[in-house]
Structure formats: C-alpha cells, structure tokens
C-alpha cells in the first residue's frame, strides 16, 4: 500500500521518502526509443511503453541482435553515410542561422528582423535534432 504524500502513516514517514526504489512517472511526453516520436500515453498501471508501435519495437530488436554479433556497444549510434551527411548539412544550416542572429544583434537590428531570424534558427534546430 502506497500512502499519500500529504498524510504520513502511523508507522512513520511517507513511503515515497524512505523507499529508494520508488519512482514517479515523469511529466511530459515519452519518446519512442527507436524513432524519437512521441509515444501515446498508456494506462497508469504497468510498465511504460518504450516504442510508438510494433514496427519500431521490431527494428530496435533487430538492431540489438545485430549489435550483439558485431561487438559494437549497445548505446552506439550508427548512421549510414547519407544520414551522416544529412545531419551534417542540418547542423551547418543551424550554425549559419545562429551566426545570422549574432550578426543582427551586433548590428542592432530591430525586433521584427530578429524575430524572423530567431524563427529560422528554431526551425533549423528542430530539423537538426531528428536523427532518423
């Protein structure tokens, strides 16, 4: 039985404060461990969903199985040459957008121009964070 945080029980302090294994559910959206998309919230009972769907779960299993045969660390990120080049291009675009914002600030650009440049920077950052 888990006691409410607002009422200590007769035996002493709350269970949440004394039990090292107690973990509360994190606030905010959960992300798929394979593709990074948001995972639909499940029930409040049982384990949290780790993947957005069966296909991502299968790809993750295939990846883990392949890694066991190669000796590559499980937490390694392996990208194809095309994925690497695409990520590099997106990071370059983000750096250029950040430099544009910096230059505009140094030249004392107006709020409307800065707003546009910051929006371009945010768009580039959102695109750069997608690995697959």
mmCIF file of C-alpha atoms in Angstrom:
data_model
loop_
_atom_site.group_PDB
_atom_site.id
_atom_site.type_symbol
_atom_site.label_atom_id
_atom_site.label_comp_id
_atom_site.label_asym_id
_atom_site.label_seq_id
_atom_site.Cartn_x
_atom_site.Cartn_y
_atom_site.Cartn_z
ATOM 1 C CA UNK A 1 0.000 0.000 0.000
ATOM 2 C CA UNK A 2 1.412 3.395 -1.002
ATOM 3 C CA UNK A 3 0.453 6.255 1.223
ATOM 4 C CA UNK A 4 -0.430 9.723 0.070
ATOM 5 C CA UNK A 5 2.325 12.333 0.268
ATOM 6 C CA UNK A 6 0.042 14.588 2.301
ATOM 7 C CA UNK A 7 -0.630 12.050 5.109
ATOM 8 C CA UNK A 8 2.172 10.264 6.920
ATOM 9 C CA UNK A 9 1.080 6.877 8.168
ATOM 10 C CA UNK A 10 1.121 5.665 11.742
ATOM 11 C CA UNK A 11 4.407 3.830 11.193
ATOM 12 C CA UNK A 12 6.386 6.953 10.373
ATOM 13 C CA UNK A 13 7.372 8.993 7.308
ATOM 14 C CA UNK A 14 5.908 8.548 3.853
ATOM 15 C CA UNK A 15 6.889 5.547 1.788
ATOM 16 C CA UNK A 16 7.984 7.812 -1.072
ATOM 17 C CA UNK A 17 10.565 9.477 1.137
ATOM 18 C CA UNK A 18 12.108 6.300 2.527
ATOM 19 C CA UNK A 19 11.944 3.840 -0.354
ATOM 20 C CA UNK A 20 14.909 4.167 -2.735
ATOM 21 C CA UNK A 21 13.133 2.128 -5.406
ATOM 22 C CA UNK A 22 10.110 4.437 -5.616
ATOM 23 C CA UNK A 23 9.989 6.325 -8.905
ATOM 24 C CA UNK A 24 7.184 8.538 -10.041
ATOM 25 C CA UNK A 25 6.151 8.831 -13.674
ATOM 26 C CA UNK A 26 7.977 11.629 -15.440
ATOM 27 C CA UNK A 27 5.997 14.608 -16.552
ATOM 28 C CA UNK A 28 5.865 15.395 -20.231
ATOM 29 C CA UNK A 29 5.652 13.239 -23.332
ATOM 30 C CA UNK A 30 7.502 9.940 -23.595
ATOM 31 C CA UNK A 31 9.647 9.417 -26.699
ATOM 32 C CA UNK A 32 9.995 6.252 -28.762
ATOM 33 C CA UNK A 33 13.408 4.671 -28.128
ATOM 34 C CA UNK A 34 13.804 3.892 -31.845
ATOM 35 C CA UNK A 35 12.445 6.827 -33.865
ATOM 36 C CA UNK A 36 12.068 9.543 -31.219
ATOM 37 C CA UNK A 37 8.394 10.251 -31.934
ATOM 38 C CA UNK A 38 6.046 10.889 -29.059
ATOM 39 C CA UNK A 39 4.573 7.710 -27.548
ATOM 40 C CA UNK A 40 0.845 7.784 -26.815
ATOM 41 C CA UNK A 41 0.229 7.688 -23.072
ATOM 42 C CA UNK A 42 -0.779 4.238 -21.876
ATOM 43 C CA UNK A 43 -2.538 3.189 -18.737
ATOM 44 C CA UNK A 44 -1.173 4.234 -15.372
ATOM 45 C CA UNK A 45 -0.624 0.599 -14.419
ATOM 46 C CA UNK A 46 2.345 -1.487 -15.511
ATOM 47 C CA UNK A 47 5.430 -0.605 -17.488
ATOM 48 C CA UNK A 48 5.626 2.479 -19.636
ATOM 49 C CA UNK A 49 5.541 1.993 -23.389
ATOM 50 C CA UNK A 50 9.022 2.272 -24.870
ATOM 51 C CA UNK A 51 8.137 2.321 -28.568
ATOM 52 C CA UNK A 52 5.473 4.132 -30.585
ATOM 53 C CA UNK A 53 4.475 0.977 -32.445
ATOM 54 C CA UNK A 54 5.274 -2.619 -33.269
ATOM 55 C CA UNK A 55 7.470 -1.700 -36.247
ATOM 56 C CA UNK A 56 9.783 0.449 -34.083
ATOM 57 C CA UNK A 57 9.888 -2.286 -31.458
ATOM 58 C CA UNK A 58 10.881 -4.803 -34.167
ATOM 59 C CA UNK A 59 13.563 -2.501 -35.652
ATOM 60 C CA UNK A 60 15.033 -1.994 -32.159
ATOM 61 C CA UNK A 61 15.105 -5.764 -31.592
ATOM 62 C CA UNK A 62 16.804 -6.329 -34.949
ATOM 63 C CA UNK A 63 19.327 -3.624 -34.140
ATOM 64 C CA UNK A 64 20.118 -5.120 -30.711
ATOM 65 C CA UNK A 65 20.511 -8.583 -32.252
ATOM 66 C CA UNK A 66 22.845 -7.298 -34.961
ATOM 67 C CA UNK A 67 24.928 -5.364 -32.439
ATOM 68 C CA UNK A 68 25.445 -8.455 -30.284
ATOM 69 C CA UNK A 69 27.129 -10.169 -33.236
ATOM 70 C CA UNK A 70 29.424 -7.238 -34.077
ATOM 71 C CA UNK A 71 30.734 -6.156 -30.691
ATOM 72 C CA UNK A 72 29.616 -2.556 -31.229
ATOM 73 C CA UNK A 73 28.459 -1.030 -27.915
ATOM 74 C CA UNK A 74 24.674 -1.116 -27.452
ATOM 75 C CA UNK A 75 24.463 2.639 -26.891
ATOM 76 C CA UNK A 76 26.351 3.432 -30.115
ATOM 77 C CA UNK A 77 24.549 5.413 -32.819
ATOM 78 C CA UNK A 78 25.208 4.009 -36.268
ATOM 79 C CA UNK A 79 24.296 6.192 -39.233
ATOM 80 C CA UNK A 80 24.565 5.492 -42.927
ATOM 81 C CA UNK A 81 26.717 7.837 -44.991
ATOM 82 C CA UNK A 82 23.582 9.560 -46.313
ATOM 83 C CA UNK A 83 22.171 10.017 -42.790
ATOM 84 C CA UNK A 84 25.533 11.367 -41.590
ATOM 85 C CA UNK A 85 25.736 13.825 -44.490
ATOM 86 C CA UNK A 86 22.147 14.946 -43.958
ATOM 87 C CA UNK A 87 22.777 15.528 -40.243
ATOM 88 C CA UNK A 88 25.960 17.437 -41.038
ATOM 89 C CA UNK A 89 24.070 19.667 -43.501
ATOM 90 C CA UNK A 90 21.310 20.374 -40.980
ATOM 91 C CA UNK A 91 23.859 21.259 -38.278
ATOM 92 C CA UNK A 92 25.642 23.595 -40.719
ATOM 93 C CA UNK A 93 22.328 25.314 -41.506
ATOM 94 C CA UNK A 94 21.691 25.740 -37.788
ATOM 95 C CA UNK A 95 25.166 27.248 -37.234
ATOM 96 C CA UNK A 96 24.636 29.678 -40.128
ATOM 97 C CA UNK A 97 21.257 30.712 -38.710
ATOM 98 C CA UNK A 98 22.848 31.293 -35.279
ATOM 99 C CA UNK A 99 25.590 33.401 -36.889
ATOM 100 C CA UNK A 100 22.902 35.454 -38.675
ATOM 101 C CA UNK A 101 21.227 36.141 -35.317
ATOM 102 C CA UNK A 102 24.581 37.097 -33.782
ATOM 103 C CA UNK A 103 25.380 39.461 -36.658
ATOM 104 C CA UNK A 104 21.932 41.063 -36.459
ATOM 105 C CA UNK A 105 22.384 41.635 -32.732
ATOM 106 C CA UNK A 106 25.810 43.201 -33.292
ATOM 107 C CA UNK A 107 24.308 45.500 -35.940
ATOM 108 C CA UNK A 108 21.449 46.405 -33.571
ATOM 109 C CA UNK A 109 18.713 45.006 -35.798
ATOM 110 C CA UNK A 110 15.117 45.735 -34.935
ATOM 111 C CA UNK A 111 12.781 43.367 -33.143
ATOM 112 C CA UNK A 112 10.918 42.385 -36.330
ATOM 113 C CA UNK A 113 14.117 41.346 -38.118
ATOM 114 C CA UNK A 114 15.395 39.495 -35.038
ATOM 115 C CA UNK A 115 12.081 37.705 -34.701
ATOM 116 C CA UNK A 116 12.347 36.386 -38.254
ATOM 117 C CA UNK A 117 15.959 35.279 -37.772
ATOM 118 C CA UNK A 118 15.164 33.523 -34.485
ATOM 119 C CA UNK A 119 12.273 31.687 -36.138
ATOM 120 C CA UNK A 120 14.651 30.484 -38.881
ATOM 121 C CA UNK A 121 17.110 29.357 -36.189
ATOM 122 C CA UNK A 122 14.405 27.461 -34.296
ATOM 123 C CA UNK A 123 13.244 25.734 -37.477
ATOM 124 C CA UNK A 124 16.821 24.687 -38.280
ATOM 125 C CA UNK A 125 17.303 23.394 -34.717
ATOM 126 C CA UNK A 126 14.114 21.324 -34.868
ATOM 127 C CA UNK A 127 15.212 19.780 -38.165
ATOM 128 C CA UNK A 128 18.723 19.093 -36.848
ATOM 129 C CA UNK A 129 17.524 17.136 -33.820
ATOM 130 C CA UNK A 130 15.940 14.401 -35.947
ATOM 131 C CA UNK A 131 18.428 11.561 -36.384
ATOM 132 C CA UNK A 132 16.384 9.123 -38.440
#
